[in-house]
Coordinates of C-alpha atoms in Angstrom, one line a residue:
Chain A
M1 CA -0.1 0.1 -0.1
I2 CA 2.7 2.2 1.0
R3 CA 6.5 2.0 0.1
L4 CA 9.0 5.1 1.2
R5 CA 12.4 4.4 -0.1
D6 CA 15.1 6.8 1.7
I7 CA 12.7 9.6 2.4
A8 CA 14.4 12.7 3.1
K9 CA 13.0 16.1 3.7
V10 CA 14.7 19.6 4.3
Y11 CA 13.4 23.0 5.4
P12 CA 14.9 26.1 4.7
M13 CA 15.7 28.1 8.3
G14 CA 17.1 30.8 7.3
N15 CA 20.5 30.3 5.8
R16 CA 20.7 26.9 7.6
E17 CA 18.9 23.8 6.7
L18 CA 16.7 21.9 9.1
E19 CA 16.6 18.3 7.8
V20 CA 13.5 16.7 9.6
L21 CA 13.4 13.5 8.0
R22 CA 16.7 11.8 7.2
G23 CA 16.5 8.4 5.4
V24 CA 13.3 7.1 6.0
N25 CA 12.2 3.3 4.5
L26 CA 8.8 2.1 5.1
Y27 CA 6.4 -1.0 3.9
V28 CA 2.9 -0.8 4.8
K29 CA 0.7 -3.5 4.1
Q30 CA -2.7 -3.2 2.6
G31 CA -5.8 -3.2 5.2
E32 CA -2.9 -2.6 8.0
M33 CA -3.7 -0.6 10.9
V34 CA -0.2 1.5 11.9
A35 CA 1.1 3.5 14.8
I36 CA 3.7 5.8 14.8
M37 CA 5.1 7.2 17.7
G38 CA 8.2 9.0 18.6
P39 CA 9.1 12.5 20.7
S40 CA 7.7 15.5 19.5
G41 CA 10.4 17.1 16.8
S42 CA 11.1 13.8 15.4
G43 CA 9.4 14.1 12.4
K44 CA 6.6 12.0 12.7
T45 CA 4.4 15.0 11.7
T46 CA 6.3 15.6 8.7
M47 CA 5.9 11.9 7.8
L48 CA 2.2 11.7 8.0
N49 CA 2.0 15.2 5.4
L50 CA 4.4 13.3 3.2
I51 CA 2.0 10.3 3.2
G52 CA -0.9 12.1 3.3
C53 CA 0.5 14.2 0.0
L54 CA -0.2 17.3 1.4
D55 CA 3.8 17.8 0.9
V56 CA 6.4 16.3 -1.4
P57 CA 9.9 14.8 -0.2
T58 CA 13.1 16.8 -0.7
R59 CA 14.5 13.5 -1.7
G60 CA 13.7 9.9 -1.9
S61 CA 10.5 8.0 -3.6
Y62 CA 6.8 7.5 -2.5
Y63 CA 4.7 4.9 -4.0
L64 CA 1.0 4.7 -3.0
E65 CA -0.8 1.8 -3.9
T66 CA 1.2 1.4 -7.2
R67 CA 2.1 4.8 -8.1
E68 CA 4.7 7.3 -7.6
V69 CA 3.3 10.2 -5.9
S70 CA 6.7 11.8 -5.0
C71 CA 6.8 13.7 -8.4
L72 CA 3.3 14.7 -8.9
S73 CA 1.9 18.2 -9.3
R74 CA 0.3 20.1 -7.0
G75 CA -3.1 19.8 -8.9
E76 CA -2.5 16.0 -8.9
L77 CA -1.6 15.6 -5.5
A78 CA -5.0 17.2 -4.7
Q79 CA -6.7 15.0 -6.8
V80 CA -4.6 12.3 -5.0
R81 CA -5.9 13.3 -1.4
A82 CA -9.6 14.0 -2.8
K83 CA -10.2 10.2 -4.2
K84 CA -7.6 8.1 -1.7
I85 CA -6.9 9.4 1.4
G86 CA -8.8 10.6 4.3
F87 CA -7.9 13.0 7.4
I88 CA -8.9 12.8 10.7
F89 CA -6.9 15.8 12.8
Q90 CA -6.3 16.0 16.6
S91 CA -8.2 19.1 16.5
Y92 CA -10.6 17.8 14.4
N93 CA -10.6 20.6 11.7
L94 CA -14.4 21.1 11.3
L95 CA -15.9 23.9 9.9
P96 CA -17.6 25.6 12.6
Q97 CA -20.0 27.4 10.6
L98 CA -21.4 24.1 8.9
S99 CA -23.8 21.6 10.6
A100 CA -22.1 17.9 11.1
L101 CA -23.8 17.0 8.1
A102 CA -22.4 19.6 6.1
N103 CA -18.9 18.7 7.4
V104 CA -19.4 15.3 6.0
E105 CA -20.6 16.1 2.8
L106 CA -17.8 18.3 2.7
G107 CA -15.2 15.0 2.8
M108 CA -17.0 13.9 -0.6
K109 CA -17.4 17.6 -1.7
Y110 CA -14.0 17.3 -3.9
A111 CA -14.5 13.3 -4.3
G112 CA -16.9 13.1 -7.1
G113 CA -19.8 14.9 -5.5
I114 CA -22.3 15.5 -2.5
D115 CA -24.3 12.5 -2.1
S116 CA -26.8 13.1 1.5
E117 CA -27.6 9.7 2.1
K118 CA -24.2 8.5 2.2
A119 CA -23.1 11.3 4.3
M120 CA -26.0 10.7 6.7
A121 CA -25.5 6.8 6.8
A122 CA -21.5 7.6 7.2
L123 CA -23.3 9.7 10.9
A124 CA -25.4 6.9 11.9
R125 CA -22.4 4.6 11.8
V126 CA -20.2 6.5 14.1
G127 CA -23.2 7.0 16.2
L128 CA -24.3 10.8 15.6
S129 CA -27.4 10.3 13.8
D130 CA -29.8 12.5 15.7
R131 CA -27.1 15.3 15.7
A132 CA -26.7 15.7 12.2
N133 CA -27.7 19.5 11.8
H134 CA -26.1 20.9 15.2
K135 CA -22.8 22.8 14.8
P136 CA -19.4 21.9 15.7
S137 CA -19.7 24.2 19.0
E138 CA -23.0 22.3 19.8
L139 CA -21.3 19.2 19.8
S140 CA -18.4 17.3 22.6
G141 CA -14.9 17.0 21.7
G142 CA -15.7 12.8 21.2
E143 CA -18.8 13.7 19.1
Q144 CA -16.8 16.4 17.3
Q145 CA -14.1 13.6 16.3
R146 CA -16.9 11.2 15.3
V147 CA -18.1 13.8 12.9
S148 CA -14.0 13.9 11.4
I149 CA -13.9 10.3 11.4
A150 CA -17.1 10.0 9.2
R151 CA -16.1 13.1 7.1
A152 CA -12.8 11.0 6.3
L153 CA -14.7 7.3 5.9
V154 CA -17.5 8.7 4.2
K155 CA -15.6 8.3 0.6
N156 CA -14.4 5.3 1.4
P157 CA -10.9 6.1 0.8
P158 CA -8.2 2.9 0.7
L159 CA -6.0 4.8 2.9
I160 CA -6.9 6.5 6.0
L161 CA -4.3 8.9 8.2
A162 CA -4.8 10.4 11.5
D163 CA -2.7 13.1 13.7
E164 CA -3.3 11.8 17.4
P165 CA -7.0 11.5 16.7
T166 CA -7.2 11.1 20.6
G167 CA -4.9 13.7 21.5
N168 CA -7.3 16.2 22.9
L169 CA -10.0 13.5 24.8
D170 CA -9.7 11.8 28.1
S171 CA -9.5 8.2 28.2
H172 CA -12.3 7.0 28.5
T173 CA -13.5 9.0 24.9
S174 CA -10.4 7.5 23.7
E175 CA -11.0 4.7 24.1
E176 CA -14.3 4.9 22.5
I177 CA -12.9 6.6 19.4
M178 CA -10.8 4.0 18.8
A179 CA -13.4 1.5 19.0
I180 CA -15.1 3.1 16.4
L181 CA -11.9 3.7 14.2
T182 CA -11.1 -0.2 15.0
T183 CA -14.3 -1.6 13.9
L184 CA -15.0 1.0 10.7
H185 CA -11.7 0.0 9.9
N186 CA -12.5 -3.9 9.9
E187 CA -15.5 -3.2 7.9
Q188 CA -14.0 -1.3 5.2
N189 CA -10.6 -2.7 4.6
N190 CA -8.7 0.5 4.6
T191 CA -5.2 1.0 6.0
L192 CA -4.9 3.1 8.6
V193 CA -1.5 5.2 9.7
M194 CA -1.8 6.9 13.0
I195 CA 0.6 9.1 15.3
T196 CA 0.3 8.8 18.7
H197 CA 1.9 9.4 22.0
E198 CA 0.0 6.8 24.3
A199 CA 1.0 3.1 24.3
D200 CA -2.5 2.4 25.2
I201 CA -3.8 3.6 21.8
A202 CA -0.7 1.9 20.4
R203 CA -1.8 -1.3 21.2
Y204 CA -5.0 -1.0 19.1
C205 CA -3.0 -1.0 16.0
Q206 CA -0.8 -4.2 14.5
H207 CA 2.6 -2.5 13.4
I208 CA 4.3 0.3 15.5
I209 CA 7.1 2.6 14.1
H210 CA 9.2 4.2 16.8
F211 CA 10.4 7.5 15.8
K212 CA 13.5 9.2 16.4
D213 CA 15.4 12.5 14.8
G214 CA 13.9 11.8 11.3
R215 CA 14.9 8.3 10.9
I216 CA 12.8 5.3 12.0
E217 CA 14.3 3.9 15.6
R218 CA 12.7 0.2 15.5
E219 CA 9.7 -1.1 14.1
E220 CA 7.3 -4.0 16.2
T221 CA 4.7 -6.0 14.6
L222 CA 2.4 -7.5 16.5
Chain B
M1 CA -28.8 20.2 -5.1
K2 CA -28.1 20.6 -8.8
K3 CA -24.3 20.8 -9.1
W4 CA -23.8 24.8 -10.8
L5 CA -25.8 25.4 -7.7
E6 CA -23.2 24.7 -5.4
P7 CA -20.7 26.9 -5.5
L8 CA -23.3 29.7 -5.2
A9 CA -25.0 27.8 -2.4
D10 CA -21.3 27.9 -0.4
A11 CA -20.9 31.4 -1.3
W12 CA -23.6 32.4 0.4
E13 CA -23.1 30.5 3.1
G14 CA -19.7 32.3 3.3
A15 CA -21.2 35.6 3.4
R16 CA -23.9 34.4 5.9
T17 CA -21.4 33.2 8.3
H18 CA -19.6 36.7 8.3
K19 CA -23.0 39.1 8.5
L20 CA -21.1 42.8 9.6
R21 CA -18.0 41.8 7.0
S22 CA -20.5 40.4 4.5
S23 CA -22.7 43.7 4.6
L24 CA -19.5 46.3 4.9
T25 CA -18.6 45.0 1.6
M26 CA -21.8 45.3 0.1
L27 CA -22.3 49.1 1.3
G28 CA -19.3 50.3 -0.9
I29 CA -20.7 48.9 -3.7
V30 CA -24.5 49.9 -2.4
I31 CA -22.9 53.5 -2.5
G32 CA -21.5 53.3 -6.2
V33 CA -24.5 51.8 -7.7
A34 CA -27.0 53.8 -5.5
A35 CA -24.6 57.2 -6.8
V36 CA -24.9 56.0 -10.5
I37 CA -28.5 55.2 -10.7
A38 CA -29.3 58.5 -8.8
L39 CA -26.7 60.6 -10.7
M40 CA -27.7 59.2 -14.0
S41 CA -31.3 59.8 -13.6
I42 CA -30.9 63.0 -12.9
G43 CA -29.1 63.3 -16.1
R44 CA -31.6 61.4 -18.2
G45 CA -34.4 63.1 -16.6
V46 CA -32.5 66.2 -17.9
Q47 CA -32.4 65.2 -20.8
A48 CA -36.1 64.4 -21.3
G49 CA -37.0 67.3 -19.8
I50 CA -35.5 69.3 -22.7
L51 CA -36.7 67.1 -25.6
S52 CA -40.1 67.6 -24.1
N53 CA -39.6 71.0 -24.0
I54 CA -38.9 71.1 -28.0
E55 CA -41.3 68.4 -28.5
S56 CA -44.1 70.8 -27.3
L57 CA -42.8 73.5 -29.5
G58 CA -43.0 71.0 -32.7
S59 CA -39.9 68.4 -32.7
N60 CA -41.5 67.9 -36.3
L61 CA -41.0 71.5 -37.2
I62 CA -39.1 73.3 -40.3
T63 CA -38.0 76.8 -40.5
V64 CA -37.4 78.4 -44.0
S65 CA -35.7 81.6 -43.4
P66 CA -34.1 84.2 -45.8
A67 CA -30.1 83.0 -46.7
M68 CA -27.3 84.7 -44.7
S69 CA -26.1 87.3 -47.2
Y70 CA -22.6 88.2 -48.1
E71 CA -21.3 91.4 -48.7
R72 CA -17.8 92.1 -49.2
G73 CA -16.8 89.2 -47.2
G74 CA -18.9 90.1 -44.2
V75 CA -21.7 88.3 -42.8
M76 CA -24.9 90.1 -43.2
G77 CA -27.0 87.9 -40.8
A78 CA -29.7 86.1 -41.6
G79 CA -32.8 87.2 -42.9
S80 CA -30.7 90.6 -43.9
V81 CA -32.6 90.1 -47.6
A82 CA -36.1 89.3 -48.4
T83 CA -36.3 86.7 -50.4
L84 CA -39.3 84.3 -49.0
T85 CA -42.9 85.7 -50.1
L86 CA -46.5 84.2 -49.4
E87 CA -46.7 82.9 -52.9
D88 CA -43.8 80.9 -51.6
A89 CA -45.5 79.5 -48.8
A90 CA -48.5 78.7 -51.1
A91 CA -46.7 76.7 -53.1
I92 CA -45.5 74.5 -50.8
S93 CA -48.7 73.7 -49.2
E94 CA -50.0 72.9 -52.7
Q95 CA -46.9 70.7 -54.0
V96 CA -45.0 69.3 -51.2
S97 CA -46.5 66.0 -49.4
H98 CA -46.0 64.8 -45.9
V99 CA -46.8 68.6 -45.0
S100 CA -49.5 69.3 -42.0
A101 CA -49.0 73.3 -41.9
V102 CA -47.3 75.9 -43.5
A103 CA -47.3 79.1 -41.6
P104 CA -45.6 82.2 -43.3
Y105 CA -45.0 85.1 -40.9
S106 CA -43.4 88.3 -40.3
S107 CA -42.7 90.3 -37.4
S108 CA -42.2 93.3 -36.2
N109 CA -41.1 95.1 -32.8
Q110 CA -44.2 97.6 -31.8
Q111 CA -44.9 99.9 -29.1
L112 CA -48.5 99.1 -27.7
V113 CA -50.8 101.2 -25.9
Y114 CA -53.5 101.0 -23.5
G115 CA -54.8 103.5 -21.1
S116 CA -51.7 104.5 -19.3
E117 CA -49.8 101.2 -20.1
N118 CA -47.4 100.6 -22.4
V119 CA -45.2 97.8 -23.8
N120 CA -42.9 96.8 -26.5
A121 CA -43.5 93.4 -28.1
Q122 CA -42.7 91.4 -31.0
V123 CA -46.3 91.7 -33.0
I124 CA -45.8 88.8 -35.4
G125 CA -48.1 88.6 -38.3
V126 CA -49.6 85.0 -38.8
T127 CA -51.9 82.7 -40.9
P128 CA -54.4 80.5 -39.3
E129 CA -51.8 77.6 -39.5
Y130 CA -49.2 79.2 -37.2
Q131 CA -51.7 77.9 -34.5
A132 CA -50.6 74.1 -35.5
A133 CA -47.3 74.9 -36.4
Y134 CA -46.2 75.8 -33.0
N135 CA -48.8 73.9 -30.9
L136 CA -50.6 76.9 -29.3
E137 CA -53.2 76.8 -26.9
T138 CA -55.0 79.7 -26.1
A139 CA -56.0 80.4 -22.4
E140 CA -58.7 82.6 -23.2
G141 CA -60.6 83.7 -26.2
A142 CA -60.1 82.0 -29.8
F143 CA -56.9 81.9 -32.1
I144 CA -56.8 84.2 -35.4
S145 CA -59.2 82.4 -37.8
E146 CA -59.6 82.2 -41.5
Y147 CA -61.9 84.9 -41.4
N148 CA -59.8 87.0 -39.6
Y149 CA -56.7 86.9 -42.0
E150 CA -59.1 87.1 -44.9
S151 CA -60.6 90.1 -43.7
G152 CA -57.5 91.7 -42.4
A153 CA -59.2 92.3 -38.9
K154 CA -57.7 94.6 -36.3
V155 CA -57.6 91.7 -34.1
A156 CA -54.8 90.1 -31.4
V157 CA -53.9 86.6 -29.5
I158 CA -51.5 88.0 -27.2
G159 CA -49.0 86.3 -25.1
A160 CA -49.4 85.7 -21.3
S161 CA -47.1 87.9 -20.3
V162 CA -47.8 90.7 -22.0
A163 CA -51.2 90.0 -21.1
E164 CA -50.4 90.9 -17.3
E165 CA -47.9 93.8 -18.3
L166 CA -50.5 95.5 -20.6
F167 CA -53.7 94.7 -18.4
S168 CA -52.9 93.9 -15.0
G169 CA -56.3 93.3 -13.1
V170 CA -58.6 93.5 -16.5
D171 CA -59.6 91.0 -18.4
P172 CA -58.0 91.4 -21.7
V173 CA -60.4 89.8 -24.1
G174 CA -62.6 92.4 -26.0
Q175 CA -60.0 95.3 -24.7
K176 CA -59.2 97.7 -27.3
M177 CA -55.2 98.5 -27.7
R178 CA -53.3 101.0 -29.7
M179 CA -50.3 100.1 -32.3
G180 CA -49.0 102.5 -34.3
T181 CA -52.2 104.7 -35.6
S182 CA -54.4 101.4 -35.4
I183 CA -56.8 100.3 -32.7
I184 CA -56.3 96.6 -32.4
T185 CA -59.5 94.4 -30.1
V186 CA -57.7 91.5 -28.4
M187 CA -59.7 88.7 -29.0
G188 CA -57.7 85.9 -27.2
V189 CA -54.7 84.8 -24.6
L190 CA -51.9 82.5 -25.2
E191 CA -51.3 79.5 -22.6
S192 CA -48.0 80.4 -21.2
K193 CA -45.6 77.9 -22.6
G194 CA -42.6 79.1 -20.2
S195 CA -39.6 80.3 -21.6
S196 CA -37.3 78.2 -23.8
M197 CA -34.3 78.7 -26.0
M198 CA -36.3 79.0 -29.2
G199 CA -37.9 82.3 -27.1
S200 CA -40.9 82.5 -26.1
T201 CA -44.7 83.5 -27.4
D202 CA -45.1 84.5 -24.0
D203 CA -43.7 88.3 -24.6
A204 CA -45.5 88.4 -28.7
V205 CA -48.6 89.5 -30.0
L206 CA -49.6 87.9 -33.2
I207 CA -52.3 89.7 -35.5
P208 CA -53.4 88.2 -38.8
L209 CA -50.7 88.6 -41.7
S210 CA -52.7 90.4 -43.8
T211 CA -53.7 93.4 -41.1
L212 CA -49.7 93.4 -40.4
Q213 CA -49.0 93.8 -44.4
Q214 CA -52.1 96.6 -44.4
T215 CA -51.1 98.7 -41.2
I216 CA -47.4 98.2 -40.7
S217 CA -45.5 97.4 -43.8
Q218 CA -46.3 96.0 -47.3
Q219 CA -43.5 95.0 -48.9
R220 CA -43.6 93.4 -52.6
T221 CA -40.6 91.9 -55.1
S222 CA -39.9 93.0 -58.1
T223 CA -42.4 90.3 -59.4
G224 CA -45.2 91.7 -57.1
E225 CA -45.4 88.9 -54.4
H226 CA -46.1 89.6 -50.6
I227 CA -43.0 89.3 -48.7
V228 CA -42.7 87.3 -45.3
S229 CA -40.0 87.2 -42.8
S230 CA -40.1 83.4 -42.5
I231 CA -42.0 80.1 -43.2
A232 CA -42.9 77.7 -40.5
I233 CA -43.4 74.4 -41.5
T234 CA -44.7 71.0 -40.1
V235 CA -44.1 67.6 -41.5
S236 CA -47.0 65.3 -40.6
E237 CA -44.9 62.4 -40.0
Q238 CA -42.2 61.7 -38.0
G239 CA -38.9 61.2 -40.3
Q240 CA -39.8 62.9 -43.0
A241 CA -38.3 66.1 -42.4
D242 CA -35.5 65.4 -44.7
Y243 CA -37.5 64.4 -47.5
V244 CA -39.4 67.3 -46.7
V245 CA -36.4 70.1 -46.6
G246 CA -35.2 68.1 -49.7
E247 CA -38.6 69.0 -51.5
V248 CA -38.9 72.8 -49.9
T249 CA -35.0 73.4 -51.1
D250 CA -35.9 72.4 -55.0
L251 CA -39.4 74.0 -54.9
L252 CA -37.8 77.2 -53.5
R253 CA -34.6 77.1 -55.9
S254 CA -37.0 76.8 -59.0
R255 CA -39.1 79.5 -58.1
H256 CA -36.6 81.8 -57.1
R257 CA -34.9 81.2 -60.2
L258 CA -32.0 80.0 -59.0
S259 CA -29.2 78.4 -61.7
S260 CA -27.5 75.0 -60.5
G261 CA -24.1 77.5 -59.6
E262 CA -25.9 79.6 -57.0
D263 CA -26.2 79.3 -53.8
D264 CA -29.6 78.8 -52.0
D265 CA -31.3 82.5 -51.3
F266 CA -32.6 81.0 -48.1
S267 CA -31.4 78.3 -45.0
I268 CA -34.0 75.4 -43.7
S269 CA -33.6 74.4 -40.3
S270 CA -35.1 71.6 -38.9
M271 CA -36.1 70.8 -35.1
E272 CA -34.9 67.1 -35.2
E273 CA -31.3 68.8 -36.0
L274 CA -31.6 71.1 -33.0
V275 CA -33.0 67.4 -30.9
S276 CA -29.9 65.5 -32.4
T277 CA -27.7 68.3 -30.9
I278 CA -29.2 68.5 -27.5
T279 CA -29.8 64.9 -27.3
E280 CA -25.7 64.8 -27.4
I281 CA -24.7 67.6 -25.3
S282 CA -27.6 66.1 -22.6
G283 CA -25.5 62.6 -23.3
A284 CA -22.1 64.0 -22.5
L285 CA -23.7 65.4 -19.3
T286 CA -25.4 62.0 -18.1
L287 CA -22.0 60.3 -19.0
F288 CA -20.2 63.1 -17.0
L289 CA -22.4 62.5 -14.0
G290 CA -21.8 59.0 -14.7
A291 CA -18.0 59.0 -14.5
I292 CA -18.6 60.8 -11.3
A293 CA -20.7 58.2 -9.8
A294 CA -18.1 55.5 -11.2
I295 CA -15.7 56.3 -9.4
S296 CA -17.6 55.8 -6.1
L297 CA -18.1 52.4 -7.8
L298 CA -14.8 52.0 -8.0
V299 CA -13.7 52.6 -4.3
G300 CA -16.4 50.3 -3.4
G301 CA -14.7 47.7 -5.3
I302 CA -11.7 48.2 -3.7
G303 CA -13.6 47.8 -0.3
V304 CA -14.1 44.4 -1.6
M305 CA -11.4 43.5 -2.7
N306 CA -9.6 44.7 0.9
I307 CA -12.6 42.7 3.0
M308 CA -12.2 40.0 0.7
L309 CA -7.7 39.8 1.7
V310 CA -9.0 39.8 5.6
S311 CA -11.3 37.4 4.7
V312 CA -9.1 35.1 3.0
V313 CA -6.6 35.3 6.2
E314 CA -9.2 34.7 8.3
R315 CA -10.2 31.3 6.7
T316 CA -6.9 30.3 6.2
R317 CA -7.7 27.4 8.4
E318 CA -11.2 26.4 6.5
I319 CA -9.2 26.8 3.2
G320 CA -6.2 24.1 4.5
I321 CA -9.3 21.8 6.0
R322 CA -10.7 22.2 2.0
K323 CA -7.7 21.5 0.6
A324 CA -6.5 18.5 3.0
L325 CA -10.1 17.0 1.7
G326 CA -8.8 17.4 -2.0
A327 CA -9.7 20.7 -3.2
R328 CA -7.6 21.8 -6.0
E329 CA -6.6 25.2 -6.6
R330 CA -9.3 26.7 -9.4
D331 CA -12.1 25.0 -6.7
I332 CA -10.6 27.2 -3.8
W333 CA -10.4 30.1 -6.5
S334 CA -13.9 29.8 -7.9
Q335 CA -15.1 29.5 -4.4
F336 CA -13.6 33.0 -3.3
L337 CA -14.7 34.4 -6.8
T338 CA -18.3 33.5 -6.4
E339 CA -18.2 34.8 -3.1
S340 CA -17.0 38.1 -3.8
A341 CA -19.3 38.3 -7.0
L342 CA -22.1 37.1 -5.0
L343 CA -21.4 39.9 -2.4
S344 CA -21.2 43.1 -4.9
F345 CA -24.4 41.8 -7.4
T346 CA -26.3 41.6 -4.1
G347 CA -24.8 44.9 -3.0
G348 CA -25.7 46.2 -6.7
L349 CA -29.6 44.9 -6.4
I350 CA -30.0 46.8 -2.9
G351 CA -28.1 49.9 -4.2
V352 CA -30.5 50.1 -7.2
A353 CA -33.1 49.9 -5.1
V354 CA -31.7 52.9 -2.7
G355 CA -30.6 54.6 -6.0
W356 CA -34.5 54.2 -6.9
G357 CA -35.6 55.6 -3.9
A358 CA -32.9 58.7 -4.2
S359 CA -34.1 59.7 -7.3
K360 CA -37.6 59.7 -6.6
L361 CA -36.9 61.5 -3.3
I362 CA -35.3 64.0 -5.4
S363 CA -37.8 64.4 -7.9
G364 CA -40.3 65.0 -4.8
M365 CA -38.4 67.6 -3.6
G366 CA -38.6 69.5 -6.4
I367 CA -35.2 70.8 -7.2
M368 CA -35.1 69.9 -10.4
G369 CA -38.1 72.7 -11.0
E370 CA -40.8 71.0 -13.6
M371 CA -38.1 68.2 -14.9
T372 CA -38.4 64.5 -12.9
T373 CA -35.7 62.0 -12.8
L374 CA -35.8 59.0 -14.9
V375 CA -34.3 55.6 -14.2
S376 CA -33.9 53.7 -17.0
A377 CA -33.6 49.8 -17.3
D378 CA -30.5 50.1 -19.4
I379 CA -28.9 52.1 -16.6
V380 CA -29.9 49.3 -14.2
I381 CA -29.0 46.4 -15.9
L382 CA -25.3 47.9 -16.8
A383 CA -24.9 48.9 -12.9
L384 CA -25.8 45.5 -12.1
A385 CA -23.5 44.1 -14.7
V386 CA -20.7 46.2 -13.6
S387 CA -21.0 45.3 -10.1
V388 CA -20.6 41.9 -10.6
G389 CA -17.5 42.4 -13.0
I390 CA -16.6 44.4 -10.0
G391 CA -16.4 41.5 -7.9
L392 CA -15.2 39.6 -10.4
L393 CA -12.3 41.9 -11.0
F394 CA -11.5 42.9 -6.9
G395 CA -12.1 39.3 -5.8
F396 CA -9.4 38.2 -8.3
L397 CA -6.5 39.0 -6.0
P398 CA -7.4 37.4 -2.9
A399 CA -8.8 34.4 -4.6
R400 CA -5.6 34.0 -5.9
R401 CA -3.8 34.3 -2.5
A402 CA -6.1 31.5 -1.3
A403 CA -5.8 29.4 -3.8
Q404 CA -2.3 29.2 -3.7
L405 CA -2.0 28.8 0.0
N406 CA -0.3 26.4 1.2
P407 CA -2.1 23.3 2.4
I408 CA 0.4 22.5 5.8
E409 CA 0.8 25.8 6.5
A410 CA -2.8 26.9 6.8
L411 CA -3.7 23.6 8.5
R412 CA -1.3 25.0 11.5
Y413 CA -2.4 28.3 11.1
E414 CA -4.4 29.6 14.5

């Protein structure tokens, strides 16, 4: 599903250069649930942005499914994000002016068009059918994250990326969110890559990658 | 939802979320469009007013007067040589088609006396056709009849101002006044027409042409024809003026025995020419007013750009989210362009309403005297189109900035 070969990412910092990733090699199988762990500043988020086609590597090659995406244009990358990738963020990133349903519909907007029935079904699967018309500000943190999961999954993308999906939630709600993610992952059989700080959360995954100083320190497969 | 409606619905949603900001954006456009509509309506109103003023004089009027004569290189002025005659007028009436009234006339300044009052007025000797040619109505009494003309009756129809000056407090009809050695009976008073650039009949005294010729002057040409100072002709159908001018020219040239090399010894001016000159002048006035208003519309457009730029900064995170969800640059681009076009179009609609109201108000207050403002459809459509155009033009830069945002930085933006 994902094949990274000698990926490096360098950011210019004034006249010096900041090397955030220094040669990452990674292989993720289709249908895997992967956790990326590591101290802050170790390059996890940069890694996830690259995998999510929000950014391109300075060096190295990235194959998503069978296609090399490390050399695509910005427009082509947008198309890949629209069709292949669902994002879940730590701070949910819902649009505050839109209802829960409209936020989920936004997930389909750039991937071929809005289908309200499908959006409603996605909300039902995260247990929020009765809150479809509520604005994000009227929902709890856990509920907002469930809306954002529904938004990521509604177009049924082969790859789901989550950046600390439970980072802003208490442990009880975190477990609920992970249970939903796991269930939906099993149902849809997509590949899920998530960043987490918590070992408890990482335990839901079969494949754990430990990052340190822009490199993979070690990998565990359960 | 229909596919093409989606961007509009998004734009509406975006504008509705930020009510204050959207209304401020629109305000500039509202004021600009309202100014365009109101000022242009004044310009158009003045134009229509002047034209209807001319219309009341008879827009299908053609006046034939003797040509300016040139003597030793100097212009002696119109009418300095008498060449037109009563017989010319009769010939035009008989031989030229599309003519409804032919009114030959002569005039002379005379002292009029009534009791202790006296007034110097232009006395015009006319035929009954003069009434039709100049759209004259009598306020009191009757106009000069065929019988009055034939018999050379010593009667007069006087202008409103003359009536006021000479007969203050007395009903002029039936009164006798002295003109030179003749005693003239007032048989009617003309309705006031107000002043116009063509001079006014308010200050004139009309008597039968035959009476004028008998009492004041009796000029004849060498062939014995009766000289008149001008001939007024009305064209029976709109648009036939050129034809009539041509026919009259040919007829008079042959009657005056002018060979093909000679210049006309008369000149013909048609009201249509005057109308087109005035239309041009007042059109320029309207354009000038419109240009002033357009500047305020431009300022409004810059306001739109300002606020859209702020809006892009404020919505950086939203743009980042949309991009993460797969929005391409042109999706973001069209979203912001649609929004600014929608805002300025709505502003334009409100501006049309406000401008229309203002123009009604200006009319109502009577600032323009007898004239009223005129809101015409073409200006409304133009103003709306321009406001959409301004939205697109000044939304361009903000939309491009939004579209080119880096998604990672945009997502990180607080």
